[in-house]
PDB file of C-alpha atoms in Angstrom:
ATOM      1  CA  UNK T   1     -79.027 187.181-194.845  1.00  0.00           C
ATOM      2  CA  UNK T   2     -80.668 183.995-197.308  1.00  0.00           C
ATOM      3  CA  UNK T   3     -78.725 183.249-200.185  1.00  0.00           C
ATOM      4  CA  UNK T   4     -75.697 184.577-198.636  1.00  0.00           C
ATOM      5  CA  UNK T   5     -72.013 183.029-198.248  1.00  0.00           C
ATOM      6  CA  UNK T   6     -71.151 182.379-194.785  1.00  0.00           C
ATOM      7  CA  UNK T   7     -67.345 181.552-194.672  1.00  0.00           C
ATOM      8  CA  UNK T   8     -65.774 178.950-192.273  1.00  0.00           C
ATOM      9  CA  UNK T   9     -62.605 179.220-190.885  1.00  0.00           C
ATOM     10  CA  UNK T  10     -61.417 176.439-188.855  1.00  0.00           C
ATOM     11  CA  UNK T  11     -58.910 175.325-186.147  1.00  0.00           C
ATOM     12  CA  UNK T  12     -55.925 173.583-187.499  1.00  0.00           C
ATOM     13  CA  UNK T  13     -55.862 171.040-185.681  1.00  0.00           C
ATOM     14  CA  UNK T  14     -59.155 170.681-182.703  1.00  0.00           C
ATOM     15  CA  UNK T  15     -62.036 168.491-183.942  1.00  0.00           C
ATOM     16  CA  UNK T  16     -64.490 171.043-185.193  1.00  0.00           C
ATOM     17  CA  UNK T  17     -67.058 168.451-186.437  1.00  0.00           C
ATOM     18  CA  UNK T  18     -69.950 168.566-184.461  1.00  0.00           C
ATOM     19  CA  UNK T  19     -69.752 172.754-184.278  1.00  0.00           C
ATOM     20  CA  UNK T  20     -69.289 172.740-188.243  1.00  0.00           C
ATOM     21  CA  UNK T  21     -73.165 169.950-188.275  1.00  0.00           C
ATOM     22  CA  UNK T  22     -74.279 172.255-186.332  1.00  0.00           C
ATOM     23  CA  UNK T  23     -74.067 175.266-189.019  1.00  0.00           C
ATOM     24  CA  UNK T  24     -74.633 173.119-191.913  1.00  0.00           C
ATOM     25  CA  UNK T  25     -77.903 171.856-190.214  1.00  0.00           C
ATOM     26  CA  UNK T  26     -78.822 175.759-189.657  1.00  0.00           C
ATOM     27  CA  UNK T  27     -77.377 176.992-192.837  1.00  0.00           C
ATOM     28  CA  UNK T  28     -79.037 174.746-195.276  1.00  0.00           C
ATOM     29  CA  UNK T  29     -82.731 175.497-193.514  1.00  0.00           C
ATOM     30  CA  UNK T  30     -81.898 179.067-194.185  1.00  0.00           C
ATOM     31  CA  UNK T  31     -80.755 178.712-197.846  1.00  0.00           C
ATOM     32  CA  UNK T  32     -77.227 180.114-196.999  1.00  0.00           C
ATOM     33  CA  UNK T  33     -74.312 178.549-198.721  1.00  0.00           C
ATOM     34  CA  UNK T  34     -70.803 177.392-196.156  1.00  0.00           C
ATOM     35  CA  UNK T  35     -67.280 177.882-198.045  1.00  0.00           C
ATOM     36  CA  UNK T  36     -64.276 176.719-196.336  1.00  0.00           C
ATOM     37  CA  UNK T  37     -60.472 176.823-197.472  1.00  0.00           C
ATOM     38  CA  UNK T  38     -59.465 174.592-199.867  1.00  0.00           C
ATOM     39  CA  UNK T  39     -56.540 172.967-197.377  1.00  0.00           C
ATOM     40  CA  UNK T  40     -60.224 171.782-194.967  1.00  0.00           C
ATOM     41  CA  UNK T  41     -62.398 170.221-197.661  1.00  0.00           C
ATOM     42  CA  UNK T  42     -61.888 167.373-196.445  1.00  0.00           C
ATOM     43  CA  UNK T  43     -62.845 168.460-192.172  1.00  0.00           C
ATOM     44  CA  UNK T  44     -66.487 169.616-193.479  1.00  0.00           C
ATOM     45  CA  UNK T  45     -69.747 167.984-195.214  1.00  0.00           C
ATOM     46  CA  UNK T  46     -69.747 167.827-199.082  1.00  0.00           C
ATOM     47  CA  UNK T  47     -72.390 170.412-198.746  1.00  0.00           C
ATOM     48  CA  UNK T  48     -69.842 172.909-197.974  1.00  0.00           C
ATOM     49  CA  UNK T  49     -68.009 174.433-201.016  1.00  0.00           C
ATOM     50  CA  UNK T  50     -64.278 174.631-200.914  1.00  0.00           C
ATOM     51  CA  UNK T  51     -62.915 177.859-202.174  1.00  0.00           C
ATOM     52  CA  UNK T  52     -59.069 179.197-201.974  1.00  0.00           C
ATOM     53  CA  UNK T  53     -57.755 180.527-198.982  1.00  0.00           C
ATOM     54  CA  UNK T  54     -57.123 183.688-200.217  1.00  0.00           C
ATOM     55  CA  UNK T  55     -59.695 184.539-201.936  1.00  0.00           C
ATOM     56  CA  UNK T  56     -62.451 182.874-199.362  1.00  0.00           C
ATOM     57  CA  UNK T  57     -63.311 186.622-197.572  1.00  0.00           C
ATOM     58  CA  UNK T  58     -63.975 187.774-200.927  1.00  0.00           C
ATOM     59  CA  UNK T  59     -66.358 185.667-201.617  1.00  0.00           C
ATOM     60  CA  UNK T  60     -68.029 185.872-198.111  1.00  0.00           C
ATOM     61  CA  UNK T  61     -70.580 187.951-196.663  1.00  0.00           C
ATOM     62  CA  UNK T  62     -69.249 186.667-192.929  1.00  0.00           C
ATOM     63  CA  UNK T  63     -66.927 184.598-191.716  1.00  0.00           C
ATOM     64  CA  UNK T  64     -67.087 181.922-188.790  1.00  0.00           C
ATOM     65  CA  UNK T  65     -64.366 181.264-186.942  1.00  0.00           C
ATOM     66  CA  UNK T  66     -63.941 178.278-184.816  1.00  0.00           C
ATOM     67  CA  UNK T  67     -61.549 177.463-182.952  1.00  0.00           C
ATOM     68  CA  UNK T  68     -60.000 180.196-179.697  1.00  0.00           C
ATOM     69  CA  UNK T  69     -58.100 183.340-180.714  1.00  0.00           C
ATOM     70  CA  UNK T  70     -55.493 182.496-182.863  1.00  0.00           C
ATOM     71  CA  UNK T  71     -58.435 180.893-185.166  1.00  0.00           C
ATOM     72  CA  UNK T  72     -59.868 183.980-185.034  1.00  0.00           C
ATOM     73  CA  UNK T  73     -57.085 186.158-185.789  1.00  0.00           C
ATOM     74  CA  UNK T  74     -56.066 184.006-188.839  1.00  0.00           C
ATOM     75  CA  UNK T  75     -59.778 185.084-189.945  1.00  0.00           C
ATOM     76  CA  UNK T  76     -59.170 188.953-189.698  1.00  0.00           C
ATOM     77  CA  UNK T  77     -56.188 188.564-191.230  1.00  0.00           C
ATOM     78  CA  UNK T  78     -57.877 186.694-194.103  1.00  0.00           C
ATOM     79  CA  UNK T  79     -60.154 188.973-194.570  1.00  0.00           C
ATOM     80  CA  UNK T  80     -58.034 192.843-193.824  1.00  0.00           C
ATOM     81  CA  UNK T  81     -58.317 193.520-197.718  1.00  0.00           C
ATOM     82  CA  UNK T  82     -61.567 193.564-197.557  1.00  0.00           C
ATOM     83  CA  UNK T  83     -63.234 193.281-193.949  1.00  0.00           C
ATOM     84  CA  UNK T  84     -65.679 190.953-193.225  1.00  0.00           C
ATOM     85  CA  UNK T  85     -67.350 190.445-189.705  1.00  0.00           C
ATOM     86  CA  UNK T  86     -66.100 187.646-187.862  1.00  0.00           C
ATOM     87  CA  UNK T  87     -68.203 185.913-185.491  1.00  0.00           C
ATOM     88  CA  UNK T  88     -65.858 183.493-183.130  1.00  0.00           C
ATOM     89  CA  UNK T  89     -66.968 180.314-181.466  1.00  0.00           C
ATOM     90  CA  UNK T  90     -64.937 178.854-178.844  1.00  0.00           C
ATOM     91  CA  UNK T  91     -62.822 175.798-178.607  1.00  0.00           C
ATOM     92  CA  UNK T  92     -59.641 176.702-177.125  1.00  0.00           C
ATOM     93  CA  UNK T  93     -58.950 177.294-174.155  1.00  0.00           C
ATOM     94  CA  UNK T  94     -58.559 180.616-172.361  1.00  0.00           C
ATOM     95  CA  UNK T  95     -59.660 183.327-175.118  1.00  0.00           C
ATOM     96  CA  UNK T  96     -60.453 187.081-175.229  1.00  0.00           C
ATOM     97  CA  UNK T  97     -61.436 187.795-178.723  1.00  0.00           C
ATOM     98  CA  UNK T  98     -63.992 184.750-179.180  1.00  0.00           C
ATOM     99  CA  UNK T  99     -67.507 185.070-178.074  1.00  0.00           C
ATOM    100  CA  UNK T 100     -69.754 182.249-178.533  1.00  0.00           C
ATOM    101  CA  UNK T 101     -69.862 179.118-176.822  1.00  0.00           C
ATOM    102  CA  UNK T 102     -70.853 176.003-178.940  1.00  0.00           C
ATOM    103  CA  UNK T 103     -74.119 175.038-176.585  1.00  0.00           C
ATOM    104  CA  UNK T 104     -75.392 178.968-177.692  1.00  0.00           C
ATOM    105  CA  UNK T 105     -74.857 178.522-181.024  1.00  0.00           C
ATOM    106  CA  UNK T 106     -78.033 177.988-182.663  1.00  0.00           C
ATOM    107  CA  UNK T 107     -78.865 181.392-181.124  1.00  0.00           C
ATOM    108  CA  UNK T 108     -76.324 183.143-182.178  1.00  0.00           C
ATOM    109  CA  UNK T 109     -76.733 181.853-185.533  1.00  0.00           C
ATOM    110  CA  UNK T 110     -80.496 183.047-185.396  1.00  0.00           C
ATOM    111  CA  UNK T 111     -79.114 186.597-184.497  1.00  0.00           C
ATOM    112  CA  UNK T 112     -76.995 186.179-187.118  1.00  0.00           C
ATOM    113  CA  UNK T 113     -79.213 185.655-189.881  1.00  0.00           C
ATOM    114  CA  UNK T 114     -81.624 188.369-188.276  1.00  0.00           C
ATOM    115  CA  UNK T 115     -78.422 191.564-188.315  1.00  0.00           C
ATOM    116  CA  UNK T 116     -79.161 191.464-184.546  1.00  0.00           C
ATOM    117  CA  UNK T 117     -75.467 192.201-183.648  1.00  0.00           C
ATOM    118  CA  UNK T 118     -72.872 195.117-182.910  1.00  0.00           C
ATOM    119  CA  UNK T 119     -69.617 195.364-184.685  1.00  0.00           C
ATOM    120  CA  UNK T 120     -66.294 195.819-182.889  1.00  0.00           C
ATOM    121  CA  UNK T 121     -63.282 197.368-185.168  1.00  0.00           C
ATOM    122  CA  UNK T 122     -60.024 196.429-184.363  1.00  0.00           C
ATOM    123  CA  UNK T 123     -56.907 197.826-185.943  1.00  0.00           C
ATOM    124  CA  UNK T 124     -54.025 196.008-187.072  1.00  0.00           C
ATOM    125  CA  UNK T 125     -50.591 196.760-187.687  1.00  0.00           C
ATOM    126  CA  UNK T 126     -49.363 197.074-190.744  1.00  0.00           C
ATOM    127  CA  UNK T 127     -45.566 195.518-191.282  1.00  0.00           C
ATOM    128  CA  UNK T 128     -42.723 195.598-193.305  1.00  0.00           C
ATOM    129  CA  UNK T 129     -40.365 193.127-191.808  1.00  0.00           C
ATOM    130  CA  UNK T 130     -36.857 193.073-194.056  1.00  0.00           C
ATOM    131  CA  UNK T 131     -39.019 193.981-197.464  1.00  0.00           C
ATOM    132  CA  UNK T 132     -42.190 191.385-196.676  1.00  0.00           C
ATOM    133  CA  UNK T 133     -45.424 193.080-195.911  1.00  0.00           C
ATOM    134  CA  UNK T 134     -47.571 191.454-192.967  1.00  0.00           C
ATOM    135  CA  UNK T 135     -50.562 192.465-191.011  1.00  0.00           C
ATOM    136  CA  UNK T 136     -50.842 191.446-187.210  1.00  0.00           C
ATOM    137  CA  UNK T 137     -53.939 191.854-184.968  1.00  0.00           C
ATOM    138  CA  UNK T 138     -52.095 190.958-182.044  1.00  0.00           C
ATOM    139  CA  UNK T 139     -48.314 192.233-182.239  1.00  0.00           C
ATOM    140  CA  UNK T 140     -45.158 191.517-183.601  1.00  0.00           C
ATOM    141  CA  UNK T 141     -42.170 190.528-181.663  1.00  0.00           C
ATOM    142  CA  UNK T 142     -38.714 190.505-182.474  1.00  0.00           C
ATOM    143  CA  UNK T 143     -37.233 186.838-180.191  1.00  0.00           C
ATOM    144  CA  UNK T 144     -34.024 185.929-179.566  1.00  0.00           C
ATOM    145  CA  UNK T 145     -32.731 182.246-180.772  1.00  0.00           C
ATOM    146  CA  UNK T 146     -32.289 180.159-177.438  1.00  0.00           C
ATOM    147  CA  UNK T 147     -28.727 180.277-176.339  1.00  0.00           C
ATOM    148  CA  UNK T 148     -27.835 182.457-178.839  1.00  0.00           C
ATOM    149  CA  UNK T 149     -27.442 186.214-177.011  1.00  0.00           C
ATOM    150  CA  UNK T 150     -29.850 188.762-176.492  1.00  0.00           C
ATOM    151  CA  UNK T 151     -32.491 191.081-178.948  1.00  0.00           C
ATOM    152  CA  UNK T 152     -30.158 194.341-179.912  1.00  0.00           C
ATOM    153  CA  UNK T 153     -32.560 196.900-181.441  1.00  0.00           C
ATOM    154  CA  UNK T 154     -32.182 200.823-182.375  1.00  0.00           C
ATOM    155  CA  UNK T 155     -36.061 202.494-181.696  1.00  0.00           C
ATOM    156  CA  UNK T 156     -37.190 205.771-184.271  1.00  0.00           C
ATOM    157  CA  UNK T 157     -40.641 207.145-183.850  1.00  0.00           C
ATOM    158  CA  UNK T 158     -41.502 209.149-187.147  1.00  0.00           C
ATOM    159  CA  UNK T 159     -37.544 208.992-187.869  1.00  0.00           C
ATOM    160  CA  UNK T 160     -36.915 210.412-184.546  1.00  0.00           C
ATOM    161  CA  UNK T 161     -34.836 207.928-182.472  1.00  0.00           C
ATOM    162  CA  UNK T 162     -35.796 207.037-179.144  1.00  0.00           C
ATOM    163  CA  UNK T 163     -32.943 204.872-177.704  1.00  0.00           C
ATOM    164  CA  UNK T 164     -31.674 201.164-178.178  1.00  0.00           C
ATOM    165  CA  UNK T 165     -33.081 198.027-176.656  1.00  0.00           C
ATOM    166  CA  UNK T 166     -30.579 194.638-175.175  1.00  0.00           C
ATOM    167  CA  UNK T 167     -33.526 191.702-174.127  1.00  0.00           C
ATOM    168  CA  UNK T 168     -34.940 188.659-174.521  1.00  0.00           C
ATOM    169  CA  UNK T 169     -37.836 189.888-176.520  1.00  0.00           C
ATOM    170  CA  UNK T 170     -39.164 192.904-178.287  1.00  0.00           C
ATOM    171  CA  UNK T 171     -43.310 193.448-178.846  1.00  0.00           C
ATOM    172  CA  UNK T 172     -45.210 195.980-180.461  1.00  0.00           C
ATOM    173  CA  UNK T 173     -48.852 195.198-179.356  1.00  0.00           C
ATOM    174  CA  UNK T 174     -52.154 196.729-180.619  1.00  0.00           C
ATOM    175  CA  UNK T 175     -54.759 197.579-177.821  1.00  0.00           C
ATOM    176  CA  UNK T 176     -55.869 193.637-178.237  1.00  0.00           C
ATOM    177  CA  UNK T 177     -52.420 192.040-178.123  1.00  0.00           C
ATOM    178  CA  UNK T 178     -51.805 193.760-174.811  1.00  0.00           C
ATOM    179  CA  UNK T 179     -53.696 191.421-173.314  1.00  0.00           C
ATOM    180  CA  UNK T 180     -51.174 188.791-174.909  1.00  0.00           C
ATOM    181  CA  UNK T 181     -47.216 188.667-175.506  1.00  0.00           C
ATOM    182  CA  UNK T 182     -47.115 192.147-173.885  1.00  0.00           C
ATOM    183  CA  UNK T 183     -48.652 191.924-171.023  1.00  0.00           C
ATOM    184  CA  UNK T 184     -46.635 188.774-170.144  1.00  0.00           C
ATOM    185  CA  UNK T 185     -43.712 190.421-170.702  1.00  0.00           C
ATOM    186  CA  UNK T 186     -45.162 193.284-168.220  1.00  0.00           C
ATOM    187  CA  UNK T 187     -46.557 195.680-170.418  1.00  0.00           C
ATOM    188  CA  UNK T 188     -49.295 198.026-169.921  1.00  0.00           C
ATOM    189  CA  UNK T 189     -53.287 196.746-170.786  1.00  0.00           C
ATOM    190  CA  UNK T 190     -54.876 199.001-173.071  1.00  0.00           C
ATOM    191  CA  UNK T 191     -58.518 199.650-173.604  1.00  0.00           C
ATOM    192  CA  UNK T 192     -59.890 198.488-176.772  1.00  0.00           C
ATOM    193  CA  UNK T 193     -61.574 201.591-177.098  1.00  0.00           C
ATOM    194  CA  UNK T 194     -58.378 203.407-177.494  1.00  0.00           C
ATOM    195  CA  UNK T 195     -55.798 204.264-180.862  1.00  0.00           C
ATOM    196  CA  UNK T 196     -52.704 203.509-180.043  1.00  0.00           C
ATOM    197  CA  UNK T 197     -49.486 200.992-179.981  1.00  0.00           C
ATOM    198  CA  UNK T 198     -47.572 199.917-177.065  1.00  0.00           C
ATOM    199  CA  UNK T 199     -43.538 199.005-177.656  1.00  0.00           C
ATOM    200  CA  UNK T 200     -42.196 196.134-174.266  1.00  0.00           C
ATOM    201  CA  UNK T 201     -39.136 194.360-174.112  1.00  0.00           C
ATOM    202  CA  UNK T 202     -39.222 191.610-172.018  1.00  0.00           C
ATOM    203  CA  UNK T 203     -36.353 190.948-169.866  1.00  0.00           C
ATOM    204  CA  UNK T 204     -34.377 193.781-170.378  1.00  0.00           C
ATOM    205  CA  UNK T 205     -30.615 193.517-170.240  1.00  0.00           C
ATOM    206  CA  UNK T 206     -29.837 197.011-170.990  1.00  0.00           C
ATOM    207  CA  UNK T 207     -31.222 200.330-172.959  1.00  0.00           C
ATOM    208  CA  UNK T 208     -34.769 201.056-172.720  1.00  0.00           C
ATOM    209  CA  UNK T 209     -36.117 199.303-169.930  1.00  0.00           C
ATOM    210  CA  UNK T 210     -39.981 199.826-170.093  1.00  0.00           C
ATOM    211  CA  UNK T 211     -43.018 200.155-172.000  1.00  0.00           C
ATOM    212  CA  UNK T 212     -43.623 202.832-174.697  1.00  0.00           C
ATOM    213  CA  UNK T 213     -46.605 204.148-175.637  1.00  0.00           C
ATOM    214  CA  UNK T 214     -47.230 205.478-179.052  1.00  0.00           C
ATOM    215  CA  UNK T 215     -50.148 207.336-181.121  1.00  0.00           C
ATOM    216  CA  UNK T 216     -52.173 205.887-183.674  1.00  0.00           C
ATOM    217  CA  UNK T 217     -50.656 208.337-185.772  1.00  0.00           C
ATOM    218  CA  UNK T 218     -46.930 208.081-185.410  1.00  0.00           C
ATOM    219  CA  UNK T 219     -44.511 205.138-186.762  1.00  0.00           C
ATOM    220  CA  UNK T 220     -42.227 202.528-185.812  1.00  0.00           C
ATOM    221  CA  UNK T 221     -38.890 201.832-186.960  1.00  0.00           C
ATOM    222  CA  UNK T 222     -36.977 199.024-185.164  1.00  0.00           C
ATOM    223  CA  UNK T 223     -33.535 197.925-186.426  1.00  0.00           C
ATOM    224  CA  UNK T 224     -31.224 195.541-185.819  1.00  0.00           C
ATOM    225  CA  UNK T 225     -27.438 196.592-184.173  1.00  0.00           C
ATOM    226  CA  UNK T 226     -24.784 194.508-185.639  1.00  0.00           C
ATOM    227  CA  UNK T 227     -23.899 193.183-182.109  1.00  0.00           C
ATOM    228  CA  UNK T 228     -27.718 191.623-182.412  1.00  0.00           C
ATOM    229  CA  UNK T 229     -27.809 187.929-181.883  1.00  0.00           C
ATOM    230  CA  UNK T 230     -30.081 186.234-184.041  1.00  0.00           C
ATOM    231  CA  UNK T 231     -33.674 186.737-184.061  1.00  0.00           C
ATOM    232  CA  UNK T 232     -36.829 185.634-184.572  1.00  0.00           C
ATOM    233  CA  UNK T 233     -39.632 187.346-186.309  1.00  0.00           C
ATOM    234  CA  UNK T 234     -43.169 186.269-184.786  1.00  0.00           C
ATOM    235  CA  UNK T 235     -46.864 187.694-186.484  1.00  0.00           C
ATOM    236  CA  UNK T 236     -49.477 187.032-183.735  1.00  0.00           C
ATOM    237  CA  UNK T 237     -47.353 183.946-182.090  1.00  0.00           C
ATOM    238  CA  UNK T 238     -46.616 182.969-186.024  1.00  0.00           C
ATOM    239  CA  UNK T 239     -42.854 182.202-186.612  1.00  0.00           C
ATOM    240  CA  UNK T 240     -42.710 184.213-190.222  1.00  0.00           C
ATOM    241  CA  UNK T 241     -38.467 184.407-190.440  1.00  0.00           C
ATOM    242  CA  UNK T 242     -36.020 182.440-188.008  1.00  0.00           C
ATOM    243  CA  UNK T 243     -32.372 183.231-187.921  1.00  0.00           C
ATOM    244  CA  UNK T 244     -32.675 187.428-188.723  1.00  0.00           C
ATOM    245  CA  UNK T 245     -29.195 188.650-188.365  1.00  0.00           C
ATOM    246  CA  UNK T 246     -29.703 191.769-190.045  1.00  0.00           C
ATOM    247  CA  UNK T 247     -32.801 194.354-191.697  1.00  0.00           C
ATOM    248  CA  UNK T 248     -35.282 196.548-190.122  1.00  0.00           C
ATOM    249  CA  UNK T 249     -39.157 196.309-188.788  1.00  0.00           C
ATOM    250  CA  UNK T 250     -41.234 199.425-190.152  1.00  0.00           C
ATOM    251  CA  UNK T 251     -44.932 199.467-188.576  1.00  0.00           C
ATOM    252  CA  UNK T 252     -47.707 201.576-188.675  1.00  0.00           C
ATOM    253  CA  UNK T 253     -51.008 202.039-186.974  1.00  0.00           C
ATOM    254  CA  UNK T 254     -53.916 200.752-189.218  1.00  0.00           C
ATOM    255  CA  UNK T 255     -57.291 201.164-187.881  1.00  0.00           C
ATOM    256  CA  UNK T 256     -60.734 199.992-188.432  1.00  0.00           C
ATOM    257  CA  UNK T 257     -58.929 196.951-190.170  1.00  0.00           C
ATOM    258  CA  UNK T 258     -60.896 193.766-188.680  1.00  0.00           C
ATOM    259  CA  UNK T 259     -64.772 193.539-187.345  1.00  0.00           C
ATOM    260  CA  UNK T 260     -65.977 191.056-184.678  1.00  0.00           C
ATOM    261  CA  UNK T 261     -69.280 190.538-184.347  1.00  0.00           C
ATOM    262  CA  UNK T 262     -70.622 191.261-180.920  1.00  0.00           C
ATOM    263  CA  UNK T 263     -74.096 189.745-179.365  1.00  0.00           C
ATOM    264  CA  UNK T 264     -73.462 191.014-176.107  1.00  0.00           C
ATOM    265  CA  UNK T 265     -70.862 193.697-175.237  1.00  0.00           C
ATOM    266  CA  UNK T 266     -70.977 193.944-171.542  1.00  0.00           C
ATOM    267  CA  UNK T 267     -71.504 190.337-170.886  1.00  0.00           C
ATOM    268  CA  UNK T 268     -68.281 189.624-173.486  1.00  0.00           C
ATOM    269  CA  UNK T 269     -66.470 192.510-171.498  1.00  0.00           C
ATOM    270  CA  UNK T 270     -67.398 191.432-167.792  1.00  0.00           C
ATOM    271  CA  UNK T 271     -65.892 187.711-168.988  1.00  0.00           C
ATOM    272  CA  UNK T 272     -62.592 189.159-169.866  1.00  0.00           C
ATOM    273  CA  UNK T 273     -62.339 190.930-166.383  1.00  0.00           C
ATOM    274  CA  UNK T 274     -62.984 187.532-165.209  1.00  0.00           C
ATOM    275  CA  UNK T 275     -60.315 186.257-167.012  1.00  0.00           C
ATOM    276  CA  UNK T 276     -57.129 188.860-166.718  1.00  0.00           C
ATOM    277  CA  UNK T 277     -57.650 188.213-162.808  1.00  0.00           C
ATOM    278  CA  UNK T 278     -57.618 184.691-163.193  1.00  0.00           C
ATOM    279  CA  UNK T 279     -54.160 184.974-165.314  1.00  0.00           C
ATOM    280  CA  UNK T 280     -52.502 187.080-162.234  1.00  0.00           C
ATOM    281  CA  UNK T 281     -53.278 184.081-159.498  1.00  0.00           C
ATOM    282  CA  UNK T 282     -50.538 181.803-158.737  1.00  0.00           C
ATOM    283  CA  UNK T 283     -52.792 178.323-159.888  1.00  0.00           C
ATOM    284  CA  UNK T 284     -52.748 175.947-162.628  1.00  0.00           C
ATOM    285  CA  UNK T 285     -55.665 175.329-164.752  1.00  0.00           C
ATOM    286  CA  UNK T 286     -56.659 171.716-162.394  1.00  0.00           C
ATOM    287  CA  UNK T 287     -56.232 174.176-159.278  1.00  0.00           C
ATOM    288  CA  UNK T 288     -58.679 176.724-160.990  1.00  0.00           C
ATOM    289  CA  UNK T 289     -61.476 174.031-161.654  1.00  0.00           C
ATOM    290  CA  UNK T 290     -61.108 173.254-157.807  1.00  0.00           C
ATOM    291  CA  UNK T 291     -62.082 176.322-157.223  1.00  0.00           C
ATOM    292  CA  UNK T 292     -65.276 176.011-159.224  1.00  0.00           C
ATOM    293  CA  UNK T 293     -68.788 175.259-157.838  1.00  0.00           C
ATOM    294  CA  UNK T 294     -69.561 171.445-158.478  1.00  0.00           C
ATOM    295  CA  UNK T 295     -72.743 172.473-161.065  1.00  0.00           C
ATOM    296  CA  UNK T 296     -70.075 174.615-163.032  1.00  0.00           C
ATOM    297  CA  UNK T 297     -67.125 172.333-162.824  1.00  0.00           C
ATOM    298  CA  UNK T 298     -69.357 169.712-163.967  1.00  0.00           C
ATOM    299  CA  UNK T 299     -70.837 171.765-167.388  1.00  0.00           C
ATOM    300  CA  UNK T 300     -66.777 172.124-167.544  1.00  0.00           C
ATOM    301  CA  UNK T 301     -65.846 168.888-167.477  1.00  0.00           C
ATOM    302  CA  UNK T 302     -68.703 168.043-169.720  1.00  0.00           C
ATOM    303  CA  UNK T 303     -68.221 170.386-172.386  1.00  0.00           C
ATOM    304  CA  UNK T 304     -64.183 168.771-172.872  1.00  0.00           C
ATOM    305  CA  UNK T 305     -64.977 165.211-173.120  1.00  0.00           C
ATOM    306  CA  UNK T 306     -64.916 165.170-176.484  1.00  0.00           C
ATOM    307  CA  UNK T 307     -68.202 163.972-178.783  1.00  0.00           C
ATOM    308  CA  UNK T 308     -69.757 160.383-179.671  1.00  0.00           C
ATOM    309  CA  UNK T 309     -68.171 158.679-182.373  1.00  0.00           C
TER     310      UNK T 309
END
C-alpha cells in the first residue's frame, strides 16, 4: 500500500487530534499520503492534503472514519459511487459499525498496510425524495413535526398498493439500519447477511401497525396523503427536508454499495450481540458502568478522559 492515498473522515465536533496524530506518524513511516476534506484542514497536521469533499473518495485507496456510527455512515455515503474500503475508529458511544478502539489502532493500521483484513459489504437505499436523489445506509424516515399531527402516507410495493399509515414516524431501513431507528420503533433485527428492506411505523394510530419485510428486488413508494401533517425527512439521522406537506419517496435496495474493513469479524459480532443486550436493559449508562468489574471500569474511565494539552 506504500504510495497510496488514505482519506480521513472526521467526527464533526469530537477532538480527533490524538487519533489523527497516530495515523499521521504511521503514514510517514510507510510513505503513505493522507488526505482530508477541505473543511477539516485546520484539524489535521500540515502534512495532510486538503481535498474537496466530493473528490475525497475518488482520490483515495481507502477511507479511515474517526468517530462513531454516524461518521462511518457519512464515509460510506461519500464513497457510494466508487466504493472504497472504510476502516472505522471508534470515538463514539454505542457503535455497531465501527470496530477499532484507539488503543488498537497501531496494529489495525499495520494490518491495513499488509492487506490482512476482510471486506464486509453493505447495501444502501437509493431514494428519490420529492425529486431529490439521496442514499442511506441505515434508513430513511418520515417524521412528524412536534405538535402538528401525524404522518399519514400510503405504501405501494412494485406499484401494488399495500395500505396506509397514520403514525408518529415511518422508517424504511436496511439490515444494517435494523439496529437503529427501526429497532427503537419496534422493528425486527435483520441479519446483515440478509438482502431485505423493512418498513416500520413508530407509534401507529391507524392503518398498517406492524413492520413489513420486503425483498431486495422490490421497490417501495411512500406518498403523503392530503390529510398528513407536515413531515420532516431524515436520512441516516440527518435532516434533509423539513415541513414537507406533499410529495413522495421512492426507494430501491442497492447491494454491495459500501465496503467496511473487518479485522476480526467473529469478535466484532460477539461485541455487537453484547451491545444489543445492553440496549434492552432499563439502565442508564452510569448505572451500567457500576455493573462492570473494577479493572474494566477504570479502563473505560481512562479512555473517556480528555487527552493532555
